[in-house]
mmCIF file of C-alpha atoms and ligand atoms in Angstrom:
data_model
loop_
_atom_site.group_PDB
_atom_site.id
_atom_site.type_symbol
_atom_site.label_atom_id
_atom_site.label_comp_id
_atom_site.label_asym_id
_atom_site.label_seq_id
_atom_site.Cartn_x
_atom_site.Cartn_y
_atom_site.Cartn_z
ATOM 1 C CA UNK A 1372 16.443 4.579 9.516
ATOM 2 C CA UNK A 1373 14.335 1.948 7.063
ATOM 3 C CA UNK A 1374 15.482 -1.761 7.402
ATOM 4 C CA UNK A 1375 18.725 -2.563 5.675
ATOM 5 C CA UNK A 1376 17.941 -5.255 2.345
ATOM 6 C CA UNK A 1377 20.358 -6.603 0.275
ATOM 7 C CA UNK A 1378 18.744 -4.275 -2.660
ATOM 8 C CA UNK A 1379 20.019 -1.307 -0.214
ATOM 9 C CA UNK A 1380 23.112 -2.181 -0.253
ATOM 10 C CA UNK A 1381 23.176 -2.819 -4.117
ATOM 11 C CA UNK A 1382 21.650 0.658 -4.493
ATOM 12 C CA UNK A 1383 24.414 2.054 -1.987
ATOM 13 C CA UNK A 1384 26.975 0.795 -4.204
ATOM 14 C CA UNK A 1385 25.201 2.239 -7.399
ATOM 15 C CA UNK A 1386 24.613 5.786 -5.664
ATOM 16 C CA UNK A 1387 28.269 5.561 -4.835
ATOM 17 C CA UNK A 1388 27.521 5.525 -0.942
ATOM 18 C CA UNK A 1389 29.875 3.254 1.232
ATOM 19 C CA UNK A 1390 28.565 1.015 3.348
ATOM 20 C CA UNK A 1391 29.353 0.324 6.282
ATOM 21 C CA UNK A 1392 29.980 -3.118 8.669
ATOM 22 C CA UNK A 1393 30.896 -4.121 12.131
ATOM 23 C CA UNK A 1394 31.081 -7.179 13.590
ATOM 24 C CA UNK A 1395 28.738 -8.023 16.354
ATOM 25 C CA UNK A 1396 28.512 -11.266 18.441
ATOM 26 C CA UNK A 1397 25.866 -10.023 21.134
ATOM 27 C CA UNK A 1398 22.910 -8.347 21.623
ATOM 28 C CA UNK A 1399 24.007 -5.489 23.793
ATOM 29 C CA UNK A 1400 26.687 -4.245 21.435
ATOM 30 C CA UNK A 1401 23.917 -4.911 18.431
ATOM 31 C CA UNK A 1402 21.679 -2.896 19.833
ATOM 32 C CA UNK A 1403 23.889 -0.356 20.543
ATOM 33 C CA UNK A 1404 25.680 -0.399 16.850
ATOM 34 C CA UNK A 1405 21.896 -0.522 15.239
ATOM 35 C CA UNK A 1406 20.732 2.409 17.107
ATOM 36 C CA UNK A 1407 23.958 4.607 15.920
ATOM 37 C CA UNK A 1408 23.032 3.640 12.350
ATOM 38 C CA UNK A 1409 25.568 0.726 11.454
ATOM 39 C CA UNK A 1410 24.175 -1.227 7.537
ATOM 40 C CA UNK A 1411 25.210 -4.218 8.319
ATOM 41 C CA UNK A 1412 26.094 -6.365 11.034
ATOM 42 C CA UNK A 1413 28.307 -8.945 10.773
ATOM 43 C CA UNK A 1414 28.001 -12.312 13.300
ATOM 44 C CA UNK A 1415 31.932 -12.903 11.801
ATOM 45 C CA UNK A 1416 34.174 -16.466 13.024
ATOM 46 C CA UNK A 1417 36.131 -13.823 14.239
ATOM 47 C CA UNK A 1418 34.266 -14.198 17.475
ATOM 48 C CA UNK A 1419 36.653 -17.296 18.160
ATOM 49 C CA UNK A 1420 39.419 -15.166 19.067
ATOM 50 C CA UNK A 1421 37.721 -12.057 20.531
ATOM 51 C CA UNK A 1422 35.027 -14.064 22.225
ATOM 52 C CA UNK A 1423 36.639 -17.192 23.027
ATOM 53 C CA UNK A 1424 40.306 -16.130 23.191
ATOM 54 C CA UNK A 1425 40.975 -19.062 19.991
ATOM 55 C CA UNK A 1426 44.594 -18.904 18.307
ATOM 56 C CA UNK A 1427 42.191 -18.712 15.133
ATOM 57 C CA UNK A 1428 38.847 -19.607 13.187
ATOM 58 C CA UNK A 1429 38.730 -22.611 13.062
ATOM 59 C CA UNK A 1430 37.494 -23.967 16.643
ATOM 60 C CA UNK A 1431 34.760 -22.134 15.882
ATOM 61 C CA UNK A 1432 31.162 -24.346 15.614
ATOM 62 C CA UNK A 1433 27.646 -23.920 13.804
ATOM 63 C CA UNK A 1434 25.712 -24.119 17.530
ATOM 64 C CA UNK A 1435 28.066 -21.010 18.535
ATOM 65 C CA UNK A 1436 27.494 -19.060 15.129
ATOM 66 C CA UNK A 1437 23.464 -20.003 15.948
ATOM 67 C CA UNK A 1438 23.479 -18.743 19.331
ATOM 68 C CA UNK A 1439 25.408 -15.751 18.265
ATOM 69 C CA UNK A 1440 23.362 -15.036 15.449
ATOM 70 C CA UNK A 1441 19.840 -15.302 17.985
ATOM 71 C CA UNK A 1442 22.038 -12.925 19.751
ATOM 72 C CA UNK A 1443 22.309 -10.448 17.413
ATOM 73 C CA UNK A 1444 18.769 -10.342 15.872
ATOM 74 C CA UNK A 1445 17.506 -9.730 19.130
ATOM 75 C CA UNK A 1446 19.500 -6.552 19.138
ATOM 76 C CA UNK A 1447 19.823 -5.422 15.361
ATOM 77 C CA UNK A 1448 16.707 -3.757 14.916
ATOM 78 C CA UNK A 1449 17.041 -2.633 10.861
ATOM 79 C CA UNK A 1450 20.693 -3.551 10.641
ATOM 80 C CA UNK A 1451 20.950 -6.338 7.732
ATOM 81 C CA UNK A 1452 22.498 -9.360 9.950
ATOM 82 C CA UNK A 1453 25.121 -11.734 8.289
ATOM 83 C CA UNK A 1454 26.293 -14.580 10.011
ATOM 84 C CA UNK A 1455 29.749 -16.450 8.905
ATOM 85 C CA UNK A 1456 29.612 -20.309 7.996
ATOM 86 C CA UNK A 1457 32.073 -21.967 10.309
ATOM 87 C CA UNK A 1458 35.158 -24.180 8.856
ATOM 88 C CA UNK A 1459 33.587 -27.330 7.417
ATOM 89 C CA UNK A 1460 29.949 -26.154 7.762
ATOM 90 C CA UNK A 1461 30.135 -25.779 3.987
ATOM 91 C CA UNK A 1462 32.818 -27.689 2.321
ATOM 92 C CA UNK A 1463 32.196 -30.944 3.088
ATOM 93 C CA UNK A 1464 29.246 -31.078 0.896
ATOM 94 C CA UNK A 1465 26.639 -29.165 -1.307
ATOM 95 C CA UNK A 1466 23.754 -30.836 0.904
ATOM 96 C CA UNK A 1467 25.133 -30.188 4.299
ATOM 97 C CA UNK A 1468 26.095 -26.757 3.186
ATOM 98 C CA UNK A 1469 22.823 -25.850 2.394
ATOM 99 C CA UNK A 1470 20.937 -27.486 5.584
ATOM 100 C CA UNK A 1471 23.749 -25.520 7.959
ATOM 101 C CA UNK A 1472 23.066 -21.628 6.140
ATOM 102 C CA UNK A 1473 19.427 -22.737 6.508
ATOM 103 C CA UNK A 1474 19.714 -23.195 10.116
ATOM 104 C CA UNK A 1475 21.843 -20.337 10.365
ATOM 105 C CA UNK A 1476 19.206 -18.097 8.386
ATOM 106 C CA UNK A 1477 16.061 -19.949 10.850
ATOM 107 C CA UNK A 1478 17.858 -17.940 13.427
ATOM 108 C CA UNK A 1479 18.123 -14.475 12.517
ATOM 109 C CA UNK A 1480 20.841 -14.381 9.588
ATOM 110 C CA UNK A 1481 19.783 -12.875 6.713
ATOM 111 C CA UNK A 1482 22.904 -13.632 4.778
ATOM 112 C CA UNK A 1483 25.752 -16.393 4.964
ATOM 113 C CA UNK A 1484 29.390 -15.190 4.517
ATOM 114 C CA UNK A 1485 31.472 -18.184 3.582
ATOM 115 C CA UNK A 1486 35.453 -17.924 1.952
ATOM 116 C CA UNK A 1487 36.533 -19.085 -0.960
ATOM 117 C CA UNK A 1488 36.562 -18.626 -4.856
ATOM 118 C CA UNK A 1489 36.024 -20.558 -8.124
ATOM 119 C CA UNK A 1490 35.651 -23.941 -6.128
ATOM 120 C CA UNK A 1491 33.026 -22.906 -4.133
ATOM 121 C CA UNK A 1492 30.775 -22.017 -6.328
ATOM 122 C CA UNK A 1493 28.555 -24.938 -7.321
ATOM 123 C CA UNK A 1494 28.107 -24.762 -3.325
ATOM 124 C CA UNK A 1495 27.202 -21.012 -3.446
ATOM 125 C CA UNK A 1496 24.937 -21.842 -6.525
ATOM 126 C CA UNK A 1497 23.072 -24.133 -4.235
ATOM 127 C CA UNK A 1498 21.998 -22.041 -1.388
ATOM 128 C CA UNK A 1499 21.027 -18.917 -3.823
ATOM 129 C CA UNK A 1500 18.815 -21.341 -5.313
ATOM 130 C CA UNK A 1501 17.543 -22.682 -2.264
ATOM 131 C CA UNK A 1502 16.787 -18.674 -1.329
ATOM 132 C CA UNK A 1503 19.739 -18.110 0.398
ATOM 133 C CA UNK A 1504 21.416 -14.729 0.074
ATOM 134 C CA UNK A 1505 24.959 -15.653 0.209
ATOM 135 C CA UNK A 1506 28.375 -12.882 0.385
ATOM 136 C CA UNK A 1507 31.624 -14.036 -0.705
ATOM 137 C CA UNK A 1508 35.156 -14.148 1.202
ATOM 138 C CA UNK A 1509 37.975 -13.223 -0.908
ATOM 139 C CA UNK A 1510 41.768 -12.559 -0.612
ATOM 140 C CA UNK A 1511 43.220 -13.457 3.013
ATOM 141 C CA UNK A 1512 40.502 -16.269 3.997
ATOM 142 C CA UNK A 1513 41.224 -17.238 7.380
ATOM 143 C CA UNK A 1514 39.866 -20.363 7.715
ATOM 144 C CA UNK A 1515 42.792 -20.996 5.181
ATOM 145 C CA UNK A 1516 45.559 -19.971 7.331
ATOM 146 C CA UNK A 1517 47.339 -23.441 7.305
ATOM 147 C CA UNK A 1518 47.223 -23.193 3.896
ATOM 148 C CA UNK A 1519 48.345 -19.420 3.211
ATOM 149 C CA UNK A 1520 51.302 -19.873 5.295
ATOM 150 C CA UNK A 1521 50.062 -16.758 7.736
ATOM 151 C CA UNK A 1522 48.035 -14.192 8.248
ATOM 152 C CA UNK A 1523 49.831 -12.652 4.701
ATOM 153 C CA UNK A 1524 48.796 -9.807 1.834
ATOM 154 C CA UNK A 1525 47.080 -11.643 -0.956
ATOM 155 C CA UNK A 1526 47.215 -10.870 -4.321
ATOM 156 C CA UNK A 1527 50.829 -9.185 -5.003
ATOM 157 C CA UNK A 1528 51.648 -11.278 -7.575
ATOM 158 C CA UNK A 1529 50.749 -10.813 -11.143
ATOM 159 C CA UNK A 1530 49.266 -13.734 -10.904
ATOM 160 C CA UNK A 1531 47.925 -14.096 -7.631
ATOM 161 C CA UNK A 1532 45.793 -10.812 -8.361
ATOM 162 C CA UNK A 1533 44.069 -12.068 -11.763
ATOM 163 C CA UNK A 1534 43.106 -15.524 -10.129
ATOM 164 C CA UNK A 1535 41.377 -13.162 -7.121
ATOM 165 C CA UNK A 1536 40.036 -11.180 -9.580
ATOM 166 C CA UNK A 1537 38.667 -14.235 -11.639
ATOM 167 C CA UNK A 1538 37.453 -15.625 -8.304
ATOM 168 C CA UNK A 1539 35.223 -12.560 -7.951
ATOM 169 C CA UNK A 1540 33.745 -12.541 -11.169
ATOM 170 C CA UNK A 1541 32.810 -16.066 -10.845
ATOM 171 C CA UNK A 1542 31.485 -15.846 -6.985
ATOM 172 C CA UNK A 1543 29.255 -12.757 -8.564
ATOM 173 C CA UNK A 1544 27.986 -14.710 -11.503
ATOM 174 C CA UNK A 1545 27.311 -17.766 -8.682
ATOM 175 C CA UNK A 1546 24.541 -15.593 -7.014
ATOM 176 C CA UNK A 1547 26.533 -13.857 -4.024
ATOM 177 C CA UNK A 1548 24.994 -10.194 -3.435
ATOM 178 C CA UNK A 1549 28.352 -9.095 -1.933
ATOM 179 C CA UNK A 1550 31.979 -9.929 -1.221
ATOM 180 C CA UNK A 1551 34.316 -9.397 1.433
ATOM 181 C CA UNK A 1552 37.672 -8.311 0.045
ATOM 182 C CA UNK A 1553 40.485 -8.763 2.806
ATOM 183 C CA UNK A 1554 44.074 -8.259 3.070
ATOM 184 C CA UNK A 1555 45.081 -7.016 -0.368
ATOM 185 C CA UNK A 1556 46.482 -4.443 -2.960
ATOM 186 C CA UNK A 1557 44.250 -1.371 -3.086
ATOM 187 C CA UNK A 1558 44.700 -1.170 -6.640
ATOM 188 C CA UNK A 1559 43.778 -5.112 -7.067
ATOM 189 C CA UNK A 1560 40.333 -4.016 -4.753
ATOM 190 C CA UNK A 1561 39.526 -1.066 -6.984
ATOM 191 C CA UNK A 1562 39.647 -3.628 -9.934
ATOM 192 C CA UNK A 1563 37.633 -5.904 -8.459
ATOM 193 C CA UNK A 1564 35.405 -3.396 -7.197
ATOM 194 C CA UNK A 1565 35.736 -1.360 -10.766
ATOM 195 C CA UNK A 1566 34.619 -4.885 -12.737
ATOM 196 C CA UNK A 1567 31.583 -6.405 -10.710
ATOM 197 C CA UNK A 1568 28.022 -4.982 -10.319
ATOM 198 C CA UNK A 1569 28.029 -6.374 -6.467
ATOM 199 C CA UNK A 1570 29.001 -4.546 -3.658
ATOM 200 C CA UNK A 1571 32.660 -5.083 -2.169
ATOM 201 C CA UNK A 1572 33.296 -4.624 1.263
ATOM 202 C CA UNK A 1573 37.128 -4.212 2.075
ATOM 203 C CA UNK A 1574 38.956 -4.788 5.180
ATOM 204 C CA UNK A 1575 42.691 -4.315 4.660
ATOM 205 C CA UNK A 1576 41.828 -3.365 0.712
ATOM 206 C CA UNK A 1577 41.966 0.323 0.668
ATOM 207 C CA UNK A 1578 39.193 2.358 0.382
ATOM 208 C CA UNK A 1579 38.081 2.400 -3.465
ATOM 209 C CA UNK A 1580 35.889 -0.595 -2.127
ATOM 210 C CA UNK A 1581 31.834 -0.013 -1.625
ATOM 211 C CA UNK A 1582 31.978 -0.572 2.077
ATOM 212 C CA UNK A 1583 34.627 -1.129 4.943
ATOM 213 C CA UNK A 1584 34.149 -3.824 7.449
ATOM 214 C CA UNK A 1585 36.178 -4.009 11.642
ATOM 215 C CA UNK A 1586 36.102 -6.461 13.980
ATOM 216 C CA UNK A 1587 34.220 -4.497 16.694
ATOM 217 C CA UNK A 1588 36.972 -4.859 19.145
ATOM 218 C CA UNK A 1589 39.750 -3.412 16.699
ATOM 219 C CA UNK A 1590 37.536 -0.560 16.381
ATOM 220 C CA UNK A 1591 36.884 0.224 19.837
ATOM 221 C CA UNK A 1592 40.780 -0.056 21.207
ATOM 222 C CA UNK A 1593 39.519 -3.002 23.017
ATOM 223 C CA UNK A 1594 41.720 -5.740 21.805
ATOM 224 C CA UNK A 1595 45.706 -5.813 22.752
ATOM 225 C CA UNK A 1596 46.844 -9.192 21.006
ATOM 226 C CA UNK A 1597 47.506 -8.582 17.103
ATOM 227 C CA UNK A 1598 47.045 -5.749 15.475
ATOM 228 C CA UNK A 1599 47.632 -5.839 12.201
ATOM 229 C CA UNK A 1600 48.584 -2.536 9.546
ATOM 230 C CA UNK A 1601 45.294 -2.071 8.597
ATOM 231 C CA UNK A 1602 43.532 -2.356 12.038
ATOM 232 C CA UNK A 1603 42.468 1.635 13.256
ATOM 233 C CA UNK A 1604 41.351 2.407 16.843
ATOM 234 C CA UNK A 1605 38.189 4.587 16.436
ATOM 235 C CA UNK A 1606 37.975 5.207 20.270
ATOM 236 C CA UNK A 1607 39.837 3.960 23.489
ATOM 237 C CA UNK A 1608 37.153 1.941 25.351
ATOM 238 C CA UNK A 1609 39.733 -0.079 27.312
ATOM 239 C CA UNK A 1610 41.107 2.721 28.859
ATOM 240 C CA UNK A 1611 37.469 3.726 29.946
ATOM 241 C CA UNK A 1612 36.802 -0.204 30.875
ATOM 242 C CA UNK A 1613 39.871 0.042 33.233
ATOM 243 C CA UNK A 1614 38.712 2.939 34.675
ATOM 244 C CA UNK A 1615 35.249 2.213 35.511
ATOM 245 C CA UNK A 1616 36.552 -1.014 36.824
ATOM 246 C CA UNK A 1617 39.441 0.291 39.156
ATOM 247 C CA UNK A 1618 37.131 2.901 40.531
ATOM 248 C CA UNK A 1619 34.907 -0.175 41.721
ATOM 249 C CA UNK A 1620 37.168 -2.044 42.906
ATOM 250 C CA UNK A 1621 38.787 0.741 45.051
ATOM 251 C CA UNK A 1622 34.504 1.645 46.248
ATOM 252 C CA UNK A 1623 34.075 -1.978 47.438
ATOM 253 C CA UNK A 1624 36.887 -2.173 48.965
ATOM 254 C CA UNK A 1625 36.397 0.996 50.965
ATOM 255 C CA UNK A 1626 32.506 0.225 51.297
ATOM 256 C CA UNK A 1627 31.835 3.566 49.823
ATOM 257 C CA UNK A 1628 29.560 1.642 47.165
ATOM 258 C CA UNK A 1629 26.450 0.761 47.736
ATOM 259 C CA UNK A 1630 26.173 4.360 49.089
ATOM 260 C CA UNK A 1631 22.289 5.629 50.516
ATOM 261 C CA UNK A 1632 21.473 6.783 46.878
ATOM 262 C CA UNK A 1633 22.086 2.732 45.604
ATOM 263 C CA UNK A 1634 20.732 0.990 48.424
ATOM 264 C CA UNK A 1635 16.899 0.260 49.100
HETATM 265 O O1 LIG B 2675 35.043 -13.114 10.925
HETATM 266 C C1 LIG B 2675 35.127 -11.916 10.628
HETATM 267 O O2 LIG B 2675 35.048 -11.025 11.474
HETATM 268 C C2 LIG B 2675 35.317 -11.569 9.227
HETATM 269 C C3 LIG B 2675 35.660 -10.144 8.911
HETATM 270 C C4 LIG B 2675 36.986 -9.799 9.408
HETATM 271 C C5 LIG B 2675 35.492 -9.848 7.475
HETATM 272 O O3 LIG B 2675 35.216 -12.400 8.390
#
């Protein structure tokens, strides 16, 4: 596989050819997701929960997205690596926006995902200029949650959907190369995805979108706490986890591990 640019995933969507994103927030699993041929990998806020065990996003900090991000360009090989701006890392101000992607991007990113619409885009304007490659965050935004009431379907409303859809028009005119579509109508997505020249990725947004994005974890069958409608298991690795683990614990126990064969 040839390294993963933002003008590959461009051409993806133009040749019609989905593209495809995991999260990652280590270097073991992004080694293992590059070498199986994963586009893009995605250091999400996510990790708060699935890492950390956080109620939500927003604990999150810019030193863990760095270290995570190091993480994960150890591993990614010619995965495209996009690290997520924490809550406040951007909104606070323009200046401070662009200073945190930077240091974000002097440690392996080679995109910032932050959330938001219309009122983020002077901000997103910014960092393109500055030579930042920046992908948008549309529909459920988590770092919003207070404000959406809940982890909720965006968009249902007549209304709701052409503000969404006006949000992505402006956040591609703005300079992002991509945006994340979450949580909404498919037929709102296909718009969306129908009306701008950028890529969409969709999570929860049907699959008319140019590329589907998981949280690792949700893929795998690792994770037991939420699991929302549009969440698939891909594999059972926790079943396979408590197996291998069981098994040791029963060969310790029994001192039939280390056996000759593991011991020097
Ligand atoms: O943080 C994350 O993992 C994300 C994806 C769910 C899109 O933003």
């Amino acid at each position: 596989m040839s390294k993963i640019t933002r003008s590959t995933l461009l051409e993806k969507k133009k040749q019609g050819v989905p593209i495809t994103v995991l999260t990652a927030y280590d270097y073991t699993f992004a080694k293992l997701l590059s070498s199986f041929g994963i586009d893009v990998l995605l250091v999400g806020d996510s990790m708060g929960m699935v890492m950390y065990g956080h109620r939500d996003t927003l604990p999150v900090t810019l030193t863990e997205m760095v270290e995570h991000t190091e993480a994960v360009r150890r591993g990614a090989g010619d995965a495209f690596v996009v690290s997520d701006m924490p809550f406040l890392s951007y909104q606070i101000n323009e200046e401070e926006a662009v200073r945190n992607a930077g240091e974000l991007l002097r440690h392996g990113a080679e995109a910032v995902k932050l959330e938001g619409g219309t009122s983020i885009c002077p901000t997103i304007r910014r960092m393109v200029s500055a030579g930042i490659p920046v992908m948008g965050h549309l529909g459920l935004t988590p770092q919003a949650i207070h404000q959406l009431g809940g982890y909720k379907v965006q968009g249902k409303s007549e209304e709701s959907a052409k503000t969404l859809l006006e949000d992505a028009k402006a956040l591609e005119n703005a300079g992002c190369f991509s945006i994340v579509l979450e949580c909404m109508p498919a037929k709102l997505a296909e718009t969306i995805t129908k009306t701008i020249a950028i890529p969409t990725v969709g999570i929860g947004a049907g699959n008319a979108c140019d590329g589907q994005v998981l949280v690792l974890q949700d893929c795998l069958g690792l994770t037991t706490d939420i699991h929302p409608k549009f969440v698939k298991n891909f594999g059972n690795v926790r079943v396979e986890v408590e197996k291998a683990v069981r098994q040791y614990i029963e060969e310790v126990k029994t001192r039939t591990f280390p056996d000759a064969e593991h011991s020097y």
